[in-house]
GROMACS .gro file of C-alpha atoms in nm:
model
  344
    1UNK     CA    1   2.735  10.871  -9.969
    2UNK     CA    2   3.089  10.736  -9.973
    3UNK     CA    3   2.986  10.355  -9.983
    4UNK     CA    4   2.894  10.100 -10.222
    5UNK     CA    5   2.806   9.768 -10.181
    6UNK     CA    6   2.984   9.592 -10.480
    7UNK     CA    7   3.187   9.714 -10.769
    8UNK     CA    8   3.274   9.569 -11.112
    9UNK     CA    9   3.479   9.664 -11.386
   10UNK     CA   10   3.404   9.441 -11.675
   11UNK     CA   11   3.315   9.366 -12.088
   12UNK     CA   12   3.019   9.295 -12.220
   13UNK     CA   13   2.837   9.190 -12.524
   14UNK     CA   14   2.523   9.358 -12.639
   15UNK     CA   15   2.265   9.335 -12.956
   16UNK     CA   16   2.229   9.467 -13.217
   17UNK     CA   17   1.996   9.729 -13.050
   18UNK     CA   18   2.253   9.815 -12.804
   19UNK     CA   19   2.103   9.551 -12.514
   20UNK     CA   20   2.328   9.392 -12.292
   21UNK     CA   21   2.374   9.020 -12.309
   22UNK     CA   22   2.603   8.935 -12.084
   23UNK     CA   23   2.861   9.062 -11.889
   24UNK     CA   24   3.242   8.975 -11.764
   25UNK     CA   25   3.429   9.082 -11.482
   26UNK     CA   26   3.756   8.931 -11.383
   27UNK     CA   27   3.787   9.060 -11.028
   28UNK     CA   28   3.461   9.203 -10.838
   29UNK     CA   29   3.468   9.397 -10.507
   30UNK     CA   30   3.216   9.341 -10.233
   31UNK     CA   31   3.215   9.635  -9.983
   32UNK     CA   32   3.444   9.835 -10.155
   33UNK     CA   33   3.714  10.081  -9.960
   34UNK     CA   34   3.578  10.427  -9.863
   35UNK     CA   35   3.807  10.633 -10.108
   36UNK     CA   36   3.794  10.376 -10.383
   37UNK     CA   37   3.365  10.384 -10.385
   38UNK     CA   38   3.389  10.773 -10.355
   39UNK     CA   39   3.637  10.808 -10.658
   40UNK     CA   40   3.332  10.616 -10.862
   41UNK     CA   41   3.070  10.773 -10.719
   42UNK     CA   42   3.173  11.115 -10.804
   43UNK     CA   43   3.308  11.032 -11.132
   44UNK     CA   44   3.011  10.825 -11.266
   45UNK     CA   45   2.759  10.816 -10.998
   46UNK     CA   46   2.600  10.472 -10.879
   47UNK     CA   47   2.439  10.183 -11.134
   48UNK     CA   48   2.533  10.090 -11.475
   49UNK     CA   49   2.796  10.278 -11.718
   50UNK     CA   50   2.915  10.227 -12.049
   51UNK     CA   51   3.295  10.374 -12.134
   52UNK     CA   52   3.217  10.477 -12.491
   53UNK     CA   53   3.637  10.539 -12.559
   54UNK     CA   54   3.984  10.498 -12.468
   55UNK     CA   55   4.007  10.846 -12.348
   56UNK     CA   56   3.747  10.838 -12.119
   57UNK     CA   57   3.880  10.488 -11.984
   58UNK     CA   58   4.222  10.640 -11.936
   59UNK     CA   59   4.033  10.970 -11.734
   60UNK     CA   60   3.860  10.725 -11.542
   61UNK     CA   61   4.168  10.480 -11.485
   62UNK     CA   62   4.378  10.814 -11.345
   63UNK     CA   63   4.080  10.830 -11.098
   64UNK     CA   64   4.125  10.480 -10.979
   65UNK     CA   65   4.532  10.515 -10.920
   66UNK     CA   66   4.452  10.868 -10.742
   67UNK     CA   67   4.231  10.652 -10.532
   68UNK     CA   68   4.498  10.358 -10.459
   69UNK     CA   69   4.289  10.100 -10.678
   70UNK     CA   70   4.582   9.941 -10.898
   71UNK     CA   71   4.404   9.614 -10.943
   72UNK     CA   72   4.121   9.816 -11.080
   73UNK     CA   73   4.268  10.059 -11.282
   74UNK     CA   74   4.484   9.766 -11.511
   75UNK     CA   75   4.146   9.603 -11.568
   76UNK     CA   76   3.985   9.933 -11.730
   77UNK     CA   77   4.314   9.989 -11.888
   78UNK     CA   78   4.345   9.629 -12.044
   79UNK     CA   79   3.909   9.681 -12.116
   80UNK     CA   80   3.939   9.968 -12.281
   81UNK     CA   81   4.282   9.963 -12.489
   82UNK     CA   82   4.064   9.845 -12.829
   83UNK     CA   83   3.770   9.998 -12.794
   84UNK     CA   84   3.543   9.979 -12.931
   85UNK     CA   85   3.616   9.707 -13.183
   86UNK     CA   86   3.618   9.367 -12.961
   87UNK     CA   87   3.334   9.459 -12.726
   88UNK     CA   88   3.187   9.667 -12.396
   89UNK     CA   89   3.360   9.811 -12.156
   90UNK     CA   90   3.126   9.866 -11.862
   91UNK     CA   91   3.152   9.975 -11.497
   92UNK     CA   92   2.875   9.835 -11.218
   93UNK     CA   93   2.850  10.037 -10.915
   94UNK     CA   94   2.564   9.908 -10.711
   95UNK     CA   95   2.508  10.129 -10.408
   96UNK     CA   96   2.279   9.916 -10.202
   97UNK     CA   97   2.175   9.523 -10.248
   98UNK     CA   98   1.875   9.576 -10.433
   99UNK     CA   99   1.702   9.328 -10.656
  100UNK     CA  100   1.927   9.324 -10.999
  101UNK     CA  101   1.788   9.573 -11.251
  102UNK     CA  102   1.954   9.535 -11.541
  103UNK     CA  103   2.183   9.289 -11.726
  104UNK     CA  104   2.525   9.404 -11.595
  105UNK     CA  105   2.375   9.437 -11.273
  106UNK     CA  106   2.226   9.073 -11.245
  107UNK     CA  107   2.594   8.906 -11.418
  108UNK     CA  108   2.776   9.136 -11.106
  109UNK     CA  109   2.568   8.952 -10.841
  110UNK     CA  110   2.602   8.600 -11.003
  111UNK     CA  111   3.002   8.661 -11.031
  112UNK     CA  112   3.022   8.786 -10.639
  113UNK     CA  113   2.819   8.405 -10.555
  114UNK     CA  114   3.105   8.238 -10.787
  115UNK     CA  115   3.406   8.420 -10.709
  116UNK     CA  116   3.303   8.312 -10.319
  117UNK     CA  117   3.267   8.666 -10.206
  118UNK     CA  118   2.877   8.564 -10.113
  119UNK     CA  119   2.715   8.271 -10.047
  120UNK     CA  120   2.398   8.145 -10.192
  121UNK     CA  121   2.100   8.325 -10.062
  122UNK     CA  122   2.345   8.592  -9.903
  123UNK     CA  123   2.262   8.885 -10.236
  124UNK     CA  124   1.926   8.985 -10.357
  125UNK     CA  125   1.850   8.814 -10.684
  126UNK     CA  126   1.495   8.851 -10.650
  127UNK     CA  127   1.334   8.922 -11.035
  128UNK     CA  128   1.669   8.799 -11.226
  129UNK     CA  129   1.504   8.549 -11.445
  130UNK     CA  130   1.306   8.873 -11.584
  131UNK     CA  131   1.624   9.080 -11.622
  132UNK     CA  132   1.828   8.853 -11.782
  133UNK     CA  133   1.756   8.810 -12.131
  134UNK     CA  134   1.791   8.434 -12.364
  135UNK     CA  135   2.099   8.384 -12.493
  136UNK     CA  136   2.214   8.167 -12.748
  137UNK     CA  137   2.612   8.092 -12.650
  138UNK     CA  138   2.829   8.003 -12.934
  139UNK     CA  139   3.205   7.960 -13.074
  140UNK     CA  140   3.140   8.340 -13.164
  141UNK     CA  141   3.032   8.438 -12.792
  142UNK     CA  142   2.697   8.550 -12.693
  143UNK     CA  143   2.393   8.612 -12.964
  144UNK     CA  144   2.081   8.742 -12.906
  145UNK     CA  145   1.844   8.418 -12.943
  146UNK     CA  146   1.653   8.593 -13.170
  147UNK     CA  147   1.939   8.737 -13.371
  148UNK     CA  148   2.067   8.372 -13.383
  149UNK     CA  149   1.937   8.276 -13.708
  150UNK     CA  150   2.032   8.562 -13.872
  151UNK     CA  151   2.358   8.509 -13.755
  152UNK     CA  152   2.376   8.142 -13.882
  153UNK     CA  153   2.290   8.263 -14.205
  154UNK     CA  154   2.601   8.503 -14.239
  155UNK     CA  155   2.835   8.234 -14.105
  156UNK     CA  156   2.716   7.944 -14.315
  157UNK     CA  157   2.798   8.218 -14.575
  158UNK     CA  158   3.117   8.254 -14.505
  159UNK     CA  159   3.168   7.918 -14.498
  160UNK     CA  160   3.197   7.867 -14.118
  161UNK     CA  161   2.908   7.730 -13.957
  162UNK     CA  162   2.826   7.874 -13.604
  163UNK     CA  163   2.854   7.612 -13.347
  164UNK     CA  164   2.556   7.658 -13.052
  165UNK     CA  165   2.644   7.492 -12.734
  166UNK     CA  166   2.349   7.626 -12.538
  167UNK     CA  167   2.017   7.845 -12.536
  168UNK     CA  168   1.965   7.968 -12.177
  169UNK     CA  169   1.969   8.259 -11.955
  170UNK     CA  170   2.203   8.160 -11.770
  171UNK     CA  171   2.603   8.051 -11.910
  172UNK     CA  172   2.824   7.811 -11.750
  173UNK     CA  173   3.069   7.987 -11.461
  174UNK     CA  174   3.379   7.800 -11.640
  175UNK     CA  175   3.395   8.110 -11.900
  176UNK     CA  176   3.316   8.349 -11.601
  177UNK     CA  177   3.506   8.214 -11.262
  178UNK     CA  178   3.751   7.912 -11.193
  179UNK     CA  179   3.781   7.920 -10.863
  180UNK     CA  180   4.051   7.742 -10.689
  181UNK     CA  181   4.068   7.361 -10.532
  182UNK     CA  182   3.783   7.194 -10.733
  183UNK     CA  183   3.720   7.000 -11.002
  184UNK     CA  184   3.399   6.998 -11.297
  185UNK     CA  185   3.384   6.711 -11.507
  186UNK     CA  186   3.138   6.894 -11.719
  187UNK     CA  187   3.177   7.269 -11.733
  188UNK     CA  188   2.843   7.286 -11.901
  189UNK     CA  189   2.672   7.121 -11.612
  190UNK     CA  190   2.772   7.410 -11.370
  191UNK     CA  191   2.543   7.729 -11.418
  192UNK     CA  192   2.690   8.112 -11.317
  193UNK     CA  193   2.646   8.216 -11.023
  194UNK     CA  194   2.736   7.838 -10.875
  195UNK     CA  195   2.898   7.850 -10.530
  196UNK     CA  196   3.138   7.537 -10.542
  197UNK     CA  197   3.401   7.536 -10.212
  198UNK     CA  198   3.712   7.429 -10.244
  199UNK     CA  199   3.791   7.069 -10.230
  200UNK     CA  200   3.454   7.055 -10.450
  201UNK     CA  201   3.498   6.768 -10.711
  202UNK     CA  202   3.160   6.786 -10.938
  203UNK     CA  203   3.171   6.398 -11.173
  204UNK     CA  204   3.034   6.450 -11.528
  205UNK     CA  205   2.674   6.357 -11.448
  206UNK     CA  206   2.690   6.641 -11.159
  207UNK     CA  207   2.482   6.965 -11.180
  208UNK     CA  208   2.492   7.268 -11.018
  209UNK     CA  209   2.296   7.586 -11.060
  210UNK     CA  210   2.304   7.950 -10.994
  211UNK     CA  211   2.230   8.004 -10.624
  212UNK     CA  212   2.335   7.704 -10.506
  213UNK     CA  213   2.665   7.534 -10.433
  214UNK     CA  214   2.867   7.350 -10.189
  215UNK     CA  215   3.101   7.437  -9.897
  216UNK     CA  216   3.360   7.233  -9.969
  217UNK     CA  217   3.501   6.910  -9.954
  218UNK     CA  218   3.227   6.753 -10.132
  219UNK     CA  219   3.169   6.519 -10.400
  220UNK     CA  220   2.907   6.575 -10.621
  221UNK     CA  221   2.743   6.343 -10.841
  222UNK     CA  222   2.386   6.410 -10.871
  223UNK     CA  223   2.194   6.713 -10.911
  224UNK     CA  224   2.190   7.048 -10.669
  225UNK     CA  225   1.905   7.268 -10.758
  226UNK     CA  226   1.889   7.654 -10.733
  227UNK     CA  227   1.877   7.777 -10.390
  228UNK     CA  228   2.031   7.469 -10.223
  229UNK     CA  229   2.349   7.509 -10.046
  230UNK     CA  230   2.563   7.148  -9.944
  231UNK     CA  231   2.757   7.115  -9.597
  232UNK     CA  232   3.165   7.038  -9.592
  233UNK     CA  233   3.198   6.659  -9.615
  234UNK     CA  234   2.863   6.516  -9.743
  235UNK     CA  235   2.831   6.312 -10.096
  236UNK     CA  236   2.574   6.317 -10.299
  237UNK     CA  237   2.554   6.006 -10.553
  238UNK     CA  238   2.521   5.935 -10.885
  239UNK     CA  239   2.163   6.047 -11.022
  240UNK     CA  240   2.068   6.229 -10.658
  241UNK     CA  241   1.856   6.478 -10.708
  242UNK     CA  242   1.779   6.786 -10.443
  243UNK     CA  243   1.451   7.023 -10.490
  244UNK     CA  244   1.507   7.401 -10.502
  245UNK     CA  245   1.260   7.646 -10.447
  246UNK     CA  246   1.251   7.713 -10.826
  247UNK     CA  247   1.130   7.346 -10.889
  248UNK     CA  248   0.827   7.250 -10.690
  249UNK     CA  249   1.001   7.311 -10.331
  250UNK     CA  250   0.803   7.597 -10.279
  251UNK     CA  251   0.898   7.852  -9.984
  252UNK     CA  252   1.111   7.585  -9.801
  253UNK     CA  253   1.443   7.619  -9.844
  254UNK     CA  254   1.613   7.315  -9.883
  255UNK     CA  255   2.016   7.226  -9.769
  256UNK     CA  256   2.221   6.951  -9.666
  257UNK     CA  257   2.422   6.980  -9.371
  258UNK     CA  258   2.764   6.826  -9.296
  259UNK     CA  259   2.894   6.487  -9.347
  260UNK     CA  260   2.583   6.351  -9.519
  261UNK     CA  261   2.497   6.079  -9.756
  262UNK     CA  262   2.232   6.070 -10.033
  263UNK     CA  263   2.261   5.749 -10.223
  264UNK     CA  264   2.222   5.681 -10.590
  265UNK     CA  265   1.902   5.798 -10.738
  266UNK     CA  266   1.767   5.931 -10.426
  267UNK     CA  267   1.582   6.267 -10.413
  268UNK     CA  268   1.582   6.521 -10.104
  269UNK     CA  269   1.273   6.765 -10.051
  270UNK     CA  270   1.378   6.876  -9.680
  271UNK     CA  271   1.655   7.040  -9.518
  272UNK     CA  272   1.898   6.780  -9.363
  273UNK     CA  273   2.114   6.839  -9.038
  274UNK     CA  274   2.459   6.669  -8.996
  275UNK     CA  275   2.531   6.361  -9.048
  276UNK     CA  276   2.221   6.235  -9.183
  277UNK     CA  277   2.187   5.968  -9.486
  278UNK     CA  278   1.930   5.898  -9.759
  279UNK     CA  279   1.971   5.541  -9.893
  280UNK     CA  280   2.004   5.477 -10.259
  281UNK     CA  281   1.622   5.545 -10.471
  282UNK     CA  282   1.447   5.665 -10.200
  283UNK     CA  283   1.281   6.031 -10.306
  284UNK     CA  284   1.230   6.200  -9.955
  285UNK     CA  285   0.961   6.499  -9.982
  286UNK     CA  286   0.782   6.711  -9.727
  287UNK     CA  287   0.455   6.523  -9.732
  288UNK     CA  288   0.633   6.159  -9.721
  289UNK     CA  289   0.510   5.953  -9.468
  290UNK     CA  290   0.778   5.858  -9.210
  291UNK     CA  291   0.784   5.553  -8.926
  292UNK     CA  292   0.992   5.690  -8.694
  293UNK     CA  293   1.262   5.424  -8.494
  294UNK     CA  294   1.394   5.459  -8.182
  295UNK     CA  295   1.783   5.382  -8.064
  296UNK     CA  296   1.611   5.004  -7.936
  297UNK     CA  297   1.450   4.904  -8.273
  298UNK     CA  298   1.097   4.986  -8.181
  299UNK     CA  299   0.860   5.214  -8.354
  300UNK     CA  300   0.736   5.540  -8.214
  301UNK     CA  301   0.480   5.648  -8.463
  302UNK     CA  302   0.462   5.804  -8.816
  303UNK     CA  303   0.492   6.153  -8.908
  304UNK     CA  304   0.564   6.381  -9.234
  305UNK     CA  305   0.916   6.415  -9.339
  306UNK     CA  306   0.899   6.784  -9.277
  307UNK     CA  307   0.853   6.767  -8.909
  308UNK     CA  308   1.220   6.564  -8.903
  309UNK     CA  309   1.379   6.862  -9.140
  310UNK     CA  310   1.691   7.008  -8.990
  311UNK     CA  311   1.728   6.718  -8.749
  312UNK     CA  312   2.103   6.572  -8.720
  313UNK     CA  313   2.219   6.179  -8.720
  314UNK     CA  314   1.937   6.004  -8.948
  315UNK     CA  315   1.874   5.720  -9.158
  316UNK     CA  316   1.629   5.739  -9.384
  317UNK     CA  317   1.530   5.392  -9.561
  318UNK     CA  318   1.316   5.199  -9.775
  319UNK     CA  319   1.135   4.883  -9.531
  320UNK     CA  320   1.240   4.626  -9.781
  321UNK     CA  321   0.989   4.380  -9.650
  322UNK     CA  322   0.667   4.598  -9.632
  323UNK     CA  323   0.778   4.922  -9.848
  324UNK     CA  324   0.734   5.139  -9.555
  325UNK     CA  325   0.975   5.470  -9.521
  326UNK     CA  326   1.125   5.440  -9.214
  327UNK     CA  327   1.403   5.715  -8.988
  328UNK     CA  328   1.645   5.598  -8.720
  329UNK     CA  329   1.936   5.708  -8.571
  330UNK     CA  330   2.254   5.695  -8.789
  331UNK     CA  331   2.522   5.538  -8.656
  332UNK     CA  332   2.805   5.609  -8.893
  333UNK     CA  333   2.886   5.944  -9.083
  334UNK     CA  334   3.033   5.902  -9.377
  335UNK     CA  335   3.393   6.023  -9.432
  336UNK     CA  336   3.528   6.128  -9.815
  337UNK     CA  337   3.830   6.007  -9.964
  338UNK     CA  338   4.091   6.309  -9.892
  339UNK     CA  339   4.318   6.252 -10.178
  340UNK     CA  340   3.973   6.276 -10.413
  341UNK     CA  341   3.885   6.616 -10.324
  342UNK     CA  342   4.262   6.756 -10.334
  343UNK     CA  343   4.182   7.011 -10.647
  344UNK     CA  344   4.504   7.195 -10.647
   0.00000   0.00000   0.00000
């Protein structure tokens, strides 16, 4: 076997009983060249691999020149010139795209969605909440949650107090990927393994988690959940919320296609075609009753919102007079300010 599906050459942090944490790696490969997955796979053989010292870095590095992989070879090089005093160098060679078994494994995938190399959905994460392990992320890096108060102890000891940002599997892509053309008014608000497109702008109250992202231009302002993946052009408002299959969307996968609208405080629990708005504070699930409207005004009967999913061009409102949800056809796409979503 002379392929791999992705390789990464990264550091890590690991607990005090040698488990990984988390893992970094500046420049992942998808598909890998022939020679380049061959040099690794008969050096260190597929999955997960610690480089205990420099000298087997620099063996290893030789290896990746003889093999044409420059790029590569400075990463080990610059991972490996202190070891092992400011961390773990590790190398991630994942011959087929299996479900993430291990900690290195699972922060590979999540950097491939981020660094735009895959979109959502498009690598197996199936099992990652398992694999990954709690985290509490500090000024000091990553700490094993339950290490954490042990760890507060010793700093308040030395007189400076660690400072805990978050408690979660899963750390914000800011410290892992930038990627180019977009903007995050929050980095804490977008999760690892985020797919944001450029021309992305996510406002402060924006979320986005692992999984999930948006093609780019769009403006985000409300909240895209895991597994939901947002069309060039389309806006989603201030408070919006969209269900993901983790939170109560079940096996339906939800999206949002191009040019689309969901107004202020409005919720989403189908996929969308093009063109399509939600107006502001309506929540839109599957099992929502909807009184469909044809081009003339005149009713045509009700349905559930799910038989309309994936449909392009519709208006989804809230009967002001009689409360009743109602669909017609849309009759104006929206169109996003230009100079707004020019991230360079």
């Amino acid at each position: 076997m002379t392929q791999l599906y992705a390789l990464g050459i990264g550091r890590g942090t690991q607990n005090t009983q040698g488990q990984w944490l988390e893992v970094f790696y500046p420049a992942p490969l998808l598909n890998p060249p022939a020679e380049l997955a061959a040099a690794i796979l008969n050096t260190v053989g597929a999955g997960t691999h610690a480089i205990k010292n420099t000298e087997q870095g620099q063996r290893l590095s030789q290896t990746l020149r003889t093999a044409r992989a420059g790029e590569q070879a400075a990463i080990l090089d610059g991972f490996c010139a202190d070891l092992p005093a400011a961390g773990q160098t590790v190398i991630c060679a994942l011959p087929t795209d299996s479900p993430p078994a291990d900690v290195p494994t699972a922060y590979l995938k999540l950097q491939l969605i981020s660094h735009r190399l895959v979109r959502p959905h498009g690598t197996n994460l199936e099992g990652i909440f398992a694999t990954l392990p709690n985290v509490a992320w500090t000024n000091e890096g990553a700490i094993d949650a339950q290490e954490l108060p042990a760890r507060q102890h010793k700093a308040r000891a030395q007189g400076t107090p660690l400072q805990v940002q978050a408690v979660d599997k899963f750390p914000r892509m800011t410290d892992y990927v930038m990627p180019s053309g977009v903007r995050i008014g929050d980095a804490r608000r977008v999760r690892l393994g985020a797919y944001l497109g450029a021309g992305t702008t996510v406002m402060h109250e924006g979320f986005v988690n692992f999984n999930a992202g948006t093609e780019g231009p769009n403006m985000v302002e409300g909240r895209i959940s895991a597994g939901v993946f947002i069309g060039a052009g389309s806006d989603l408002g201030g408070g919006c919320s969209i269900m993901g299959t983790l939170s109560g969307g079940g096996e339906l996968i939800i999206s949002v296609g191009k040019d689309c609208l969901i107004g202020a405080n409005a919720g989403l629990g189908i996929p969308l075609g093009d063109r399509c708005t939600i107006e502001a504070g309506l929540y839109l699930t599957a099992g929502t009753k909807v009184q469909t409207i044809d081009t003339q005004g005149r009713s045509t009967g009700a349905v559930k919102a799910k038989k309309l999913a994936n449909q392009s061009d519709l208006l989804f409102r809230r009967n002001s007079l009689n409360g009743t949800v109602e669909c017609l056809p849309n009759r104006a796409a929206i169109a996003l300010n230009k100079t707004l979503h020019q991230n360079n």
